[in-house]
Tab-separated table of C-alpha atoms and ligand atoms in Angstrom:
chain	number	residue	atom	x	y	z
A	1	MET	CA	0.000	0.000	0.000
A	2	GLY	CA	2.970	2.334	0.454
A	3	GLY	CA	3.036	5.259	2.800
A	4	LYS	CA	0.567	7.428	0.944
A	5	LYS	CA	-2.558	8.428	2.821
A	6	LYS	CA	-5.667	7.182	1.187
A	7	SER	CA	-9.191	7.998	2.128
A	8	VAL	CA	-12.442	6.225	1.546
A	9	PHE	CA	-16.032	7.059	2.384
A	10	PHE	CA	-18.229	4.957	4.620
A	11	CYS	CA	-21.963	5.067	5.136
A	12	THR	CA	-22.637	5.527	8.854
A	13	GLY	CA	-25.935	3.753	8.393
A	14	CYS	CA	-24.996	0.509	6.668
A	15	GLY	CA	-21.208	0.620	6.344
A	16	HIS	CA	-21.208	0.741	2.539
A	17	GLU	CA	-17.746	1.700	1.310
A	18	SER	CA	-17.204	4.036	-1.597
A	19	PRO	CA	-14.020	5.520	-3.100
A	20	LYS	CA	-15.722	8.888	-3.509
A	21	TRP	CA	-18.327	10.928	-1.698
A	22	LEU	CA	-21.918	10.405	-2.777
A	23	GLY	CA	-25.038	12.220	-1.605
A	24	LYS	CA	-27.090	9.051	-1.549
A	25	CYS	CA	-25.706	5.785	-0.215
A	26	PRO	CA	-25.975	3.046	-2.853
A	27	GLY	CA	-26.060	0.495	-0.021
A	28	CYS	CA	-29.095	1.612	1.948
A	29	GLY	CA	-30.467	4.518	-0.062
A	30	GLU	CA	-30.142	7.026	2.791
A	31	TRP	CA	-29.051	10.582	2.031
A	32	ASN	CA	-26.064	12.382	3.558
A	33	THR	CA	-24.728	9.419	5.468
A	34	LEU	CA	-21.312	9.050	3.826
A	35	VAL	CA	-18.357	10.256	5.880
A	36	GLU	CA	-14.700	10.398	4.949
A	37	GLN	CA	-12.188	8.172	6.696
A	38	VAL	CA	-8.439	8.310	6.172
A	39	LEU	CA	-7.178	4.769	5.844
A	40	GLN	CA	-4.368	3.769	8.137
A	41	THR	CA	-1.530	2.379	6.086
A	42	SER	CA	0.995	1.657	8.815
A	43	ARG	CA	-1.177	-0.671	10.854
A	44	PRO	CA	0.496	-4.052	11.192
A	45	LEU	CA	-1.584	-6.625	9.425
A	46	GLY	CA	-1.588	-10.365	9.931
A	47	ARG	CA	-1.943	-12.657	12.877
A	48	SER	CA	-1.577	-11.655	16.471
A	49	LYS	CA	1.469	-12.947	18.317
A	50	THR	CA	-0.460	-14.743	21.017
A	51	ALA	CA	-2.455	-16.992	18.709
A	52	ALA	CA	-1.159	-20.554	18.363
A	53	ARG	CA	-0.694	-21.846	14.820
A	54	GLU	CA	-3.622	-23.996	13.781
A	55	VAL	CA	-3.242	-27.391	12.106
A	56	PRO	CA	-5.891	-29.158	9.997
A	57	VAL	CA	-8.087	-31.640	11.884
A	58	ALA	CA	-10.217	-34.395	10.332
A	59	LEU	CA	-13.894	-33.474	10.561
A	60	PRO	CA	-15.042	-36.431	12.731
A	61	ASP	CA	-12.266	-35.677	15.219
A	62	ILE	CA	-13.703	-32.291	16.009
A	63	THR	CA	-15.933	-32.304	19.044
A	64	ALA	CA	-18.836	-29.908	19.033
A	65	ASP	CA	-19.388	-28.543	22.485
A	66	ALA	CA	-23.008	-27.611	22.139
A	67	SER	CA	-23.622	-28.339	25.803
A	68	GLU	CA	-21.213	-25.655	26.914
A	69	ARG	CA	-23.639	-22.798	26.407
A	70	ILE	CA	-24.013	-20.467	29.356
A	71	PRO	CA	-27.669	-19.625	29.945
A	72	THR	CA	-28.334	-15.936	30.516
A	73	GLY	CA	-30.963	-17.045	32.985
A	74	ILE	CA	-33.539	-14.908	31.205
A	75	SER	CA	-35.461	-17.389	29.118
A	76	GLU	CA	-36.741	-14.844	26.599
A	77	PHE	CA	-33.118	-13.784	26.042
A	78	ASP	CA	-31.894	-17.396	25.809
A	79	ARG	CA	-34.623	-18.205	23.325
A	80	THR	CA	-33.511	-15.370	21.072
A	81	LEU	CA	-29.870	-16.437	21.346
A	82	GLY	CA	-30.828	-19.969	20.322
A	83	GLY	CA	-30.402	-21.496	23.784
A	84	GLY	CA	-27.861	-19.521	25.783
A	85	ILE	CA	-24.457	-17.964	25.189
A	86	VAL	CA	-21.932	-19.896	23.104
A	87	PRO	CA	-18.307	-19.681	24.310
A	88	GLY	CA	-16.291	-17.266	22.191
A	89	ALA	CA	-19.402	-15.862	20.534
A	90	VAL	CA	-19.717	-12.162	19.863
A	91	VAL	CA	-23.267	-10.892	20.164
A	92	LEU	CA	-24.259	-7.432	18.977
A	93	VAL	CA	-27.280	-5.958	20.751
A	94	GLY	CA	-28.543	-2.974	18.774
A	95	GLY	CA	-31.446	-0.645	19.407
A	96	ASP	CA	-32.573	2.954	19.673
A	97	PRO	CA	-31.095	4.993	22.518
A	98	GLY	CA	-33.241	4.618	25.633
A	99	ILE	CA	-34.990	1.438	24.526
A	100	GLY	CA	-33.496	-0.591	27.397
A	101	LYS	CA	-30.295	-2.228	26.134
A	102	SER	CA	-28.230	-1.415	29.232
A	103	THR	CA	-31.096	-2.537	31.446
A	104	LEU	CA	-31.360	-5.843	29.606
A	105	LEU	CA	-27.634	-6.563	29.799
A	106	LEU	CA	-27.389	-5.559	33.447
A	107	GLN	CA	-30.273	-7.867	34.292
A	108	ALA	CA	-28.699	-10.641	32.222
A	109	SER	CA	-25.388	-10.038	34.039
A	110	ASP	CA	-27.224	-10.502	37.293
A	111	ALA	CA	-28.779	-13.774	36.171
A	112	ILE	CA	-25.406	-15.005	34.886
A	113	ALA	CA	-23.784	-14.089	38.209
A	114	ARG	CA	-26.491	-15.994	40.072
A	115	SER	CA	-25.334	-19.159	38.341
A	116	GLY	CA	-21.848	-18.543	39.721
A	117	GLU	CA	-20.245	-17.052	36.596
A	118	THR	CA	-18.349	-13.757	36.535
A	119	VAL	CA	-19.257	-10.779	34.372
A	120	LEU	CA	-17.086	-7.822	33.421
A	121	TYR	CA	-19.379	-4.943	32.469
A	122	VAL	CA	-17.420	-2.276	30.616
A	123	THR	CA	-19.144	1.045	30.208
A	124	GLY	CA	-18.127	4.131	28.355
A	125	GLU	CA	-21.617	5.546	28.616
A	126	GLU	CA	-22.192	6.025	32.298
A	127	SER	CA	-20.285	6.658	35.489
A	128	ARG	CA	-19.834	3.993	38.134
A	129	SER	CA	-22.379	5.654	40.393
A	130	GLN	CA	-24.958	5.849	37.619
A	131	ILE	CA	-24.573	2.106	37.074
A	132	ARG	CA	-24.797	1.559	40.789
A	133	LEU	CA	-28.055	3.514	40.944
A	134	ARG	CA	-29.564	1.556	38.075
A	135	ALA	CA	-28.366	-1.690	39.641
A	136	SER	CA	-30.025	-0.948	42.950
A	137	ARG	CA	-33.235	0.016	41.181
A	138	LEU	CA	-33.107	-3.367	39.450
A	139	GLY	CA	-32.171	-5.211	42.618
A	140	VAL	CA	-28.840	-6.248	41.093
A	141	ASP	CA	-26.206	-6.639	43.783
A	142	SER	CA	-23.714	-9.364	42.986
A	143	GLY	CA	-20.020	-9.435	43.811
A	144	LEU	CA	-19.460	-11.488	40.663
A	145	ILE	CA	-20.248	-8.480	38.473
A	146	SER	CA	-17.395	-5.998	38.043
A	147	ILE	CA	-17.895	-2.596	36.475
A	148	LEU	CA	-15.110	-1.022	34.444
A	149	THR	CA	-15.559	2.534	33.232
A	150	GLU	CA	-13.144	2.645	30.330
A	151	THR	CA	-13.139	3.664	26.708
A	152	ASP	CA	-9.702	2.509	25.531
A	153	VAL	CA	-10.100	-0.933	24.035
A	154	SER	CA	-6.525	-1.973	24.753
A	155	HIS	CA	-7.060	-1.393	28.466
A	156	VAL	CA	-10.331	-3.298	28.319
A	157	LEU	CA	-8.488	-6.197	26.707
A	158	GLU	CA	-5.652	-6.028	29.242
A	159	VAL	CA	-8.072	-6.210	32.150
A	160	SER	CA	-10.081	-8.974	30.508
A	161	ALA	CA	-6.988	-11.007	29.682
A	162	SER	CA	-5.431	-10.735	33.138
A	163	SER	CA	-8.485	-12.194	34.855
A	164	PRO	CA	-10.877	-13.437	32.179
A	165	PRO	CA	-14.532	-13.106	33.114
A	166	SER	CA	-17.091	-15.736	32.041
A	167	VAL	CA	-18.862	-13.032	30.027
A	168	LEU	CA	-17.729	-9.613	28.835
A	169	VAL	CA	-20.237	-6.827	28.148
A	170	VAL	CA	-19.214	-3.637	26.312
A	171	ASP	CA	-21.683	-0.745	26.636
A	172	SER	CA	-21.566	0.792	24.072
A	173	ILE	CA	-19.202	-0.053	21.225
A	174	GLN	CA	-19.572	3.515	19.928
A	175	THR	CA	-17.856	4.923	23.021
A	176	ILE	CA	-14.856	2.579	22.797
A	177	TYR	CA	-11.819	3.623	20.808
A	178	HIS	CA	-8.662	2.019	19.508
A	179	ALA	CA	-5.561	4.174	20.012
A	180	ASP	CA	-4.045	3.081	16.688
A	181	ALA	CA	-7.089	3.700	14.549
A	182	ASN	CA	-8.041	6.995	12.951
A	183	GLY	CA	-11.015	9.113	13.686
A	184	SER	CA	-12.856	10.055	16.817
A	185	PRO	CA	-14.691	7.510	18.984
A	186	GLY	CA	-17.908	6.508	17.280
A	187	SER	CA	-16.572	6.965	13.753
A	188	VAL	CA	-16.800	4.068	11.343
A	189	SER	CA	-13.111	3.198	11.515
A	190	GLN	CA	-12.964	3.443	15.310
A	191	VAL	CA	-16.060	1.341	15.843
A	192	ARG	CA	-14.784	-1.276	13.417
A	193	GLU	CA	-11.272	-1.416	14.877
A	194	ALA	CA	-12.479	-1.573	18.471
A	195	ALA	CA	-14.986	-4.281	17.576
A	196	ALA	CA	-12.357	-6.226	15.619
A	197	SER	CA	-10.049	-6.306	18.660
A	198	LEU	CA	-12.887	-7.536	20.853
A	199	VAL	CA	-13.853	-10.192	18.306
A	200	ARG	CA	-10.235	-11.388	18.186
A	201	PHE	CA	-10.197	-11.532	21.994
A	202	ALA	CA	-13.388	-13.596	22.069
A	203	LYS	CA	-12.087	-16.064	19.488
A	204	GLU	CA	-8.693	-16.456	21.171
A	205	THR	CA	-9.917	-16.838	24.738
A	206	GLY	CA	-13.389	-18.315	24.320
A	207	VAL	CA	-14.881	-15.513	26.439
A	208	PRO	CA	-18.257	-14.529	24.975
A	209	VAL	CA	-18.628	-10.807	24.328
A	210	PHE	CA	-21.789	-8.691	24.146
A	211	LEU	CA	-21.455	-5.437	22.217
A	212	ILE	CA	-24.178	-2.859	22.737
A	213	GLY	CA	-24.726	-0.531	19.790
A	214	HIS	CA	-27.012	2.487	19.498
A	215	VAL	CA	-28.953	2.780	16.304
A	216	THR	CA	-28.190	6.210	14.880
A	217	LYS	CA	-30.189	7.809	12.152
A	218	GLN	CA	-27.603	10.249	10.898
A	219	GLY	CA	-24.485	12.117	11.799
A	220	ALA	CA	-20.924	11.089	12.453
A	221	ILE	CA	-21.670	8.221	14.819
A	222	ALA	CA	-21.572	4.854	13.090
A	223	GLY	CA	-24.553	2.607	13.608
A	224	PRO	CA	-24.422	-1.048	14.646
A	225	ARG	CA	-25.225	-2.228	11.130
A	226	ILE	CA	-21.616	-1.736	10.100
A	227	LEU	CA	-20.658	-4.469	12.578
A	228	GLU	CA	-23.240	-7.043	11.549
A	229	HIS	CA	-20.862	-8.994	9.323
A	230	MET	CA	-18.135	-9.118	11.975
A	231	VAL	CA	-20.109	-10.712	14.789
A	232	ASP	CA	-21.752	-14.121	15.273
A	233	THR	CA	-25.153	-12.989	16.411
A	234	VAL	CA	-27.068	-9.761	15.861
A	235	LEU	CA	-30.023	-8.958	18.088
A	236	TYR	CA	-32.158	-5.858	17.851
A	237	PHE	CA	-34.129	-4.545	20.777
A	238	GLU	CA	-37.233	-2.868	19.404
A	239	GLY	CA	-40.416	-1.297	20.525
A	240	ASP	CA	-42.280	1.937	20.767
A	241	LYS	CA	-40.704	3.882	23.639
A	242	ARG	CA	-44.099	5.134	24.739
A	243	MET	CA	-45.341	1.569	25.082
A	244	PRO	CA	-44.187	-0.870	27.727
A	245	TYR	CA	-43.513	-3.798	25.385
A	246	ARG	CA	-40.097	-4.568	23.937
A	247	ILE	CA	-39.156	-7.210	21.437
A	248	LEU	CA	-35.708	-8.730	21.163
A	249	ARG	CA	-35.277	-10.032	17.652
A	250	ALA	CA	-32.434	-12.065	16.156
A	251	VAL	CA	-31.546	-10.899	12.659
A	252	LYS	CA	-28.389	-12.988	12.348
A	253	ASN	CA	-27.401	-16.009	14.361
A	254	ARG	CA	-24.587	-18.439	13.655
A	255	TYR	CA	-25.792	-20.546	16.570
A	256	GLY	CA	-29.524	-20.629	16.179
A	257	SER	CA	-32.586	-19.594	14.259
A	258	THR	CA	-33.014	-15.986	13.212
A	259	ASP	CA	-36.694	-15.673	13.559
A	260	GLU	CA	-36.983	-16.159	17.271
A	261	ILE	CA	-38.171	-13.234	19.342
A	262	GLY	CA	-38.137	-12.517	23.045
A	263	VAL	CA	-40.865	-10.361	24.528
A	264	PHE	CA	-40.380	-8.092	27.535
A	265	GLU	CA	-42.304	-5.473	29.404
A	266	MET	CA	-40.499	-2.401	30.771
A	267	THR	CA	-41.639	-1.897	34.356
A	268	ALA	CA	-40.484	0.310	37.215
A	269	GLY	CA	-38.321	-2.593	38.370
A	270	GLY	CA	-36.725	-3.204	34.989
A	271	LEU	CA	-37.577	-5.597	32.181
A	272	ALA	CA	-40.034	-8.351	32.950
A	273	GLU	CA	-40.285	-11.399	30.724
A	274	VAL	CA	-43.545	-11.984	28.971
A	275	ALA	CA	-43.778	-15.724	28.537
A	276	ASP	CA	-47.210	-15.702	26.921
A	277	PRO	CA	-47.313	-12.565	24.812
A	278	SER	CA	-50.015	-13.609	22.419
A	279	GLY	CA	-52.885	-11.653	23.899
A	280	LEU	CA	-50.843	-8.481	24.462
A	281	PHE	CA	-51.222	-7.043	21.041
A	282	VAL	CA	-54.977	-7.114	20.979
A	283	SER	CA	-56.719	-4.212	22.664
A	284	LYS	CA	-59.898	-5.367	24.315
A	285	ASP	CA	-61.122	-1.939	25.329
A	286	LEU	CA	-63.494	-1.253	22.484
A	287	PRO	CA	-65.266	-4.414	21.330
A	288	ASN	CA	-67.044	-4.281	17.999
A	289	THR	CA	-65.447	-1.111	16.735
A	290	SER	CA	-65.047	-0.733	13.010
A	291	GLY	CA	-61.522	-0.686	11.599
A	292	SER	CA	-60.133	-3.362	13.870
A	293	VAL	CA	-59.158	-6.879	12.777
A	294	VAL	CA	-57.249	-9.595	14.640
A	295	ILE	CA	-54.687	-11.554	12.669
A	296	GLY	CA	-52.482	-14.542	13.413
A	297	VAL	CA	-48.777	-13.870	12.886
A	298	VAL	CA	-45.821	-16.175	13.367
A	299	GLU	CA	-42.508	-15.056	14.823
A	300	GLY	CA	-39.981	-17.864	14.923
A	301	THR	CA	-41.472	-20.809	16.751
A	302	ARG	CA	-44.206	-18.692	18.215
A	303	ALA	CA	-47.585	-17.552	17.011
A	304	LEU	CA	-49.094	-14.267	18.198
A	305	MET	CA	-52.511	-12.765	17.794
A	306	VAL	CA	-52.157	-9.128	16.789
A	307	GLU	CA	-54.747	-6.434	16.211
A	308	ILE	CA	-54.544	-4.273	13.100
A	309	GLN	CA	-56.341	-0.939	13.350
A	310	ALA	CA	-57.274	1.320	10.477
A	311	LEU	CA	-58.969	4.672	10.219
A	312	THR	CA	-60.179	6.251	7.004
A	313	GLY	CA	-61.825	9.577	6.490
A	314	LEU	CA	-62.376	12.216	3.831
A	315	THR	CA	-59.264	14.291	3.467
A	316	ASN	CA	-58.889	18.014	3.928
A	317	TYR	CA	-55.798	18.096	1.777
A	318	SER	CA	-55.195	17.916	-1.932
A	319	VAL	CA	-53.011	14.855	-1.385
A	320	PRO	CA	-54.584	12.463	1.101
A	321	GLN	CA	-52.453	11.278	3.994
A	322	ARG	CA	-51.270	7.700	4.178
A	323	SER	CA	-49.632	6.691	7.385
A	324	SER	CA	-48.752	3.333	8.841
A	325	THR	CA	-46.959	2.075	11.915
A	326	GLY	CA	-45.945	-1.497	12.483
A	327	VAL	CA	-46.984	-2.811	9.062
A	328	ASP	CA	-44.820	-3.153	5.979
A	329	ARG	CA	-44.728	0.295	4.384
A	330	ARG	CA	-44.127	-1.064	0.899
A	331	ARG	CA	-47.094	-3.423	1.006
A	332	LEU	CA	-49.647	-0.834	2.113
A	333	PRO	CA	-49.967	0.956	-1.271
A	334	LEU	CA	-50.332	-2.433	-2.955
A	335	ILE	CA	-53.066	-3.500	-0.561
A	336	LEU	CA	-54.904	-0.187	-1.026
A	337	ALA	CA	-54.675	-0.503	-4.808
A	338	VAL	CA	-56.185	-3.995	-4.676
A	339	LEU	CA	-58.939	-2.751	-2.330
A	340	GLU	CA	-59.871	-0.030	-4.822
A	341	ARG	CA	-59.711	-2.252	-7.840
A	342	ARG	CA	-61.232	-5.481	-6.474
A	343	GLY	CA	-62.998	-4.451	-3.292
A	344	GLY	CA	-65.072	-1.565	-4.594
A	345	LEU	CA	-63.618	1.043	-2.254
A	346	SER	CA	-62.915	4.519	-3.494
A	347	LEU	CA	-59.936	5.729	-1.516
A	348	GLY	CA	-58.586	8.555	-3.674
A	349	ASN	CA	-59.977	11.295	-1.430
A	350	ARG	CA	-59.400	9.583	1.899
A	351	ASP	CA	-56.771	9.824	4.569
A	352	ILE	CA	-55.775	6.356	5.680
A	353	PHE	CA	-54.040	5.466	8.918
A	354	VAL	CA	-53.017	1.918	9.720
A	355	SER	CA	-51.345	0.760	12.894
A	356	VAL	CA	-50.653	-2.334	14.934
A	357	ALA	CA	-51.811	-2.367	18.550
A	358	GLY	CA	-49.137	-2.552	21.245
A	359	GLY	CA	-46.233	-1.236	19.159
A	360	VAL	CA	-45.276	-4.588	17.639
A	361	LYS	CA	-44.041	-4.849	14.030
A	362	VAL	CA	-45.788	-7.152	11.614
A	363	GLU	CA	-43.985	-7.408	8.325
A	364	GLU	CA	-44.992	-10.776	6.924
A	365	PRO	CA	-47.336	-10.927	3.911
A	366	ALA	CA	-49.742	-13.057	5.957
A	367	ALA	CA	-50.852	-9.756	7.508
A	368	ASP	CA	-52.190	-8.458	4.146
A	369	LEU	CA	-55.722	-9.731	4.600
A	370	GLY	CA	-55.980	-8.221	8.077
A	371	VAL	CA	-54.737	-4.836	6.861
A	372	ALA	CA	-57.144	-4.837	3.914
A	373	LEU	CA	-60.124	-5.839	6.052
A	374	ALA	CA	-59.307	-3.246	8.711
A	375	VAL	CA	-59.298	-0.517	6.061
A	376	ALA	CA	-62.540	-1.831	4.501
A	377	SER	CA	-64.186	-2.122	7.910
A	378	SER	CA	-63.356	1.483	8.739
A	379	TYR	CA	-64.411	2.644	5.258
A	380	TRP	CA	-67.918	1.233	5.565
A	381	ASP	CA	-68.000	1.633	9.314
A	382	VAL	CA	-68.986	-2.006	9.711
A	383	PRO	CA	-67.212	-3.793	12.578
A	384	VAL	CA	-65.653	-7.218	12.125
A	385	ASP	CA	-66.968	-9.715	14.654
A	386	ASP	CA	-64.425	-9.721	17.474
A	387	ARG	CA	-64.313	-13.506	17.853
A	388	THR	CA	-62.954	-13.795	14.319
A	389	ALA	CA	-59.281	-13.990	13.338
A	390	VAL	CA	-57.910	-13.842	9.788
A	391	PHE	CA	-54.684	-14.407	7.882
A	392	GLY	CA	-53.679	-14.540	4.225
A	393	GLU	CA	-51.475	-12.926	1.622
A	394	ILE	CA	-53.130	-10.829	-1.089
A	395	GLY	CA	-52.078	-11.106	-4.739
A	396	LEU	CA	-52.409	-8.280	-7.251
A	397	GLY	CA	-55.485	-9.926	-8.743
A	398	GLY	CA	-57.211	-9.817	-5.389
A	399	GLU	CA	-56.656	-13.566	-4.914
A	400	LEU	CA	-55.713	-14.857	-1.490
A	401	ARG	CA	-52.552	-16.892	-1.167
A	402	ARG	CA	-51.696	-19.520	1.359
A	403	VAL	CA	-49.236	-18.617	4.081
A	404	THR	CA	-46.661	-20.586	6.043
A	405	GLN	CA	-47.475	-22.258	9.358
A	406	ALA	CA	-51.224	-21.912	9.049
A	407	GLY	CA	-51.682	-24.678	11.633
A	408	LYS	CA	-49.736	-22.783	14.252
A	409	ARG	CA	-51.741	-19.602	13.661
A	410	ALA	CA	-55.020	-21.501	13.898
A	411	GLN	CA	-53.977	-23.295	17.104
A	412	GLU	CA	-53.078	-20.002	18.740
A	413	ALA	CA	-56.347	-18.370	17.659
A	414	SER	CA	-58.255	-21.304	19.090
A	415	ARG	CA	-56.259	-21.224	22.327
A	416	LEU	CA	-57.150	-17.563	22.831
A	417	GLY	CA	-60.831	-18.213	22.255
A	418	TYR	CA	-61.391	-17.094	18.654
A	419	SER	CA	-64.280	-19.106	17.294
A	420	ARG	CA	-64.024	-18.302	13.585
A	421	ILE	CA	-60.999	-18.136	11.291
A	422	VAL	CA	-61.112	-16.681	7.795
A	423	LEU	CA	-58.250	-17.999	5.677
A	424	PRO	CA	-57.266	-18.654	2.037
A	425	ARG	CA	-58.566	-21.812	0.367
A	426	HIS	CA	-56.526	-24.952	0.978
A	427	ALA	CA	-54.454	-23.080	3.552
A	428	LEU	CA	-55.028	-25.688	6.218
A	429	PRO	CA	-55.977	-29.370	5.770
A	430	LYS	CA	-59.101	-30.452	7.660
A	431	GLU	CA	-57.240	-32.835	9.957
A	432	GLU	CA	-54.937	-30.067	11.217
A	433	ARG	CA	-57.777	-27.797	12.266
A	434	PRO	CA	-58.401	-27.262	15.947
A	435	LYS	CA	-61.823	-28.471	17.108
A	436	GLY	CA	-64.604	-26.074	17.948
A	437	VAL	CA	-63.458	-23.393	15.512
A	438	GLU	CA	-65.394	-22.530	12.363
A	439	PHE	CA	-63.127	-22.237	9.324
A	440	VAL	CA	-64.224	-20.025	6.450
A	441	GLU	CA	-62.177	-20.505	3.291
A	442	VAL	CA	-62.138	-17.602	0.888
A	443	ARG	CA	-60.649	-17.355	-2.586
A	444	THR	CA	-60.490	-13.611	-3.006
A	445	LEU	CA	-60.360	-10.407	-1.052
A	446	GLY	CA	-63.876	-9.642	-2.317
A	447	GLU	CA	-65.181	-12.868	-0.793
A	448	ALA	CA	-63.449	-12.099	2.493
A	449	ILE	CA	-65.076	-8.656	2.571
A	450	ASP	CA	-68.504	-10.136	1.838
A	451	THR	CA	-68.029	-12.759	4.548
A	452	LEU	CA	-66.915	-10.378	7.250
A	453	LEU	CA	-68.614	-7.098	6.402
A	454	GLY	CA	-71.848	-8.354	4.817
A	455	SER	CA	-72.974	-8.180	1.212
A	456	ARG	CA	-72.427	-5.030	-0.798
A	457	GLN	CA	-76.106	-4.048	-0.577
A	458	SER	CA	-76.266	-4.396	3.179
A	459	ARG	CA	-73.080	-2.394	3.589
A	460	HIS	CA	-74.518	0.408	1.521
A	461	ALA	CA	-77.802	0.245	3.406
A	462	ALA	CA	-75.942	0.390	6.710
A	463	LYS	CA	-74.046	3.392	5.557
A	464	ALA	CA	-73.539	5.057	2.260
A	465	PRO	CA	-69.744	5.456	1.992
A	466	ALA	CA	-69.237	8.112	4.594
A	467	GLN	CA	-69.942	11.600	3.403
A	468	THR	CA	-69.033	12.923	6.787
A	469	LYS	CA	-65.549	12.734	8.224
A	470	GLU	CA	-65.605	9.497	10.118
A	471	ALA	CA	-64.007	8.877	13.461
B	501	TYD	P1	-31.614	1.968	29.163
B	501	TYD	O1	-31.337	0.545	29.510
B	501	TYD	O2	-30.736	3.003	29.778
B	501	TYD	O3	-31.613	2.179	27.580
B	501	TYD	P2	-30.414	2.088	26.511
B	501	TYD	O4	-29.238	1.467	27.177
B	501	TYD	O5	-30.976	1.240	25.403
B	501	TYD	O6	-30.151	3.465	26.029
B	501	TYD	O7	-33.138	2.208	29.557
B	501	TYD	C1	-33.738	3.367	29.209
B	501	TYD	C2	-35.137	3.547	29.698
B	501	TYD	O8	-35.678	2.510	30.457
B	501	TYD	C3	-35.146	4.763	30.540
B	501	TYD	O9	-35.876	5.748	29.829
B	501	TYD	C4	-35.857	4.407	31.788
B	501	TYD	C5	-36.422	3.060	31.527
B	501	TYD	N1	-36.312	2.185	32.704
B	501	TYD	C6	-37.461	1.782	33.354
B	501	TYD	O10	-38.579	2.110	32.970
B	501	TYD	N2	-37.350	0.948	34.440
B	501	TYD	C7	-36.135	0.557	34.925
B	501	TYD	O11	-36.073	-0.188	35.918
B	501	TYD	C8	-34.965	1.000	34.240
B	501	TYD	C9	-33.607	0.611	34.714
B	501	TYD	C10	-35.088	1.804	33.134
B	502	MG	MG1	-27.451	2.414	27.734
């Protein structure tokens, strides 16, 4: 490479690398996220001195130590990890600032310490006394947890190497810097270098490492996405900050499935596990209100019943508003177009709001039918019977498509007392249907609307498509 300084540009959102500055990142499509980084040319490359030289080993001679996992002691956390912490694994826990990442890891540290293992909790975010205050609020008081307030990664590694803990937590990776790397703490190169040293440490010593990363929308602080390819497991902690529920979701996992989720509730005493979350995302306050439909969604090995709410009304603007939270933004226009074309709704002059109760995100296509019916129900102001659950993907022709794991969705609906399920034809064989539930197979969105909201004539008799602005 020679001694010449070379610079490249990195996207702080997704880590995309470009030789020149661009306004829009080709990686993630965000604007103004590329920042310049001078590349270090003098950094010694190659293997670290401490690592022993590896020799090839015949495959059958390698023992897989699957049993060695350390449970975090928080079963929702363990579930998301794929059954506990794997030795030497590096787990990235990302999420918006204030969502509860430090709380989660401090509570996990406590549970790990209870099983007799040691935890080194490194923080560059808070002072020792701030941690102490949070710990006492959470009832965490174990001598097996040590707190290190430090931001220099080489000191962190020195401390960790001299008396290796069972688990190392770094809160947050954006505050840690590497003395030999360029840029200020939080920059792409610093975050990458610091993380790389910690990954090397984990692989060499077998100590599992948790890296906390704040999701940043813009600015000079690099987001956790730039580390996703370097670590073994990526978990995101999500939720609406105004709501108590939090979801821990695996988006990458070398040691387990990626569609598992863990569900928590933020309480005054910290995060509480929600072992049976299914009923949480259905609001029972207003039975038989139009615009509300319950759907069956599947997250990993778990089915959840979730309520989709929609509100439509004549617009006061020249361009009607379309707003959605919790549902797939790209599918909403498609669903609305099919509703207009095949469902007989005229939505051109209507504001449409769609949201998911409880702040959960539902992005699978199986939610299509629920979204469409919620909008139609609000449009005609005809409620959907609240003992009915639906699921199905909508095609552009208005046809309903089968979805995965229909049996699981139906079982969950039955368990929670739903007595009727509207689903695509052939979605679920007769012998897999739970007893005592009426199954209504529909071929098209039009049929689903007729089944749930009455025939076209009766809808119009009940209410001519609202001339007034409807609440
Ligand atoms: P925190 O773990 O500091 O978030 P992060 O590390 O992701 O930035 O938690 C932030 C919020 O959680 C904070 O606004 C207060 C709330 N909280 C509670 O409601 N109960 C608690 O017991 C704790 C510790 C925090
Ligand atoms: Mg924090």
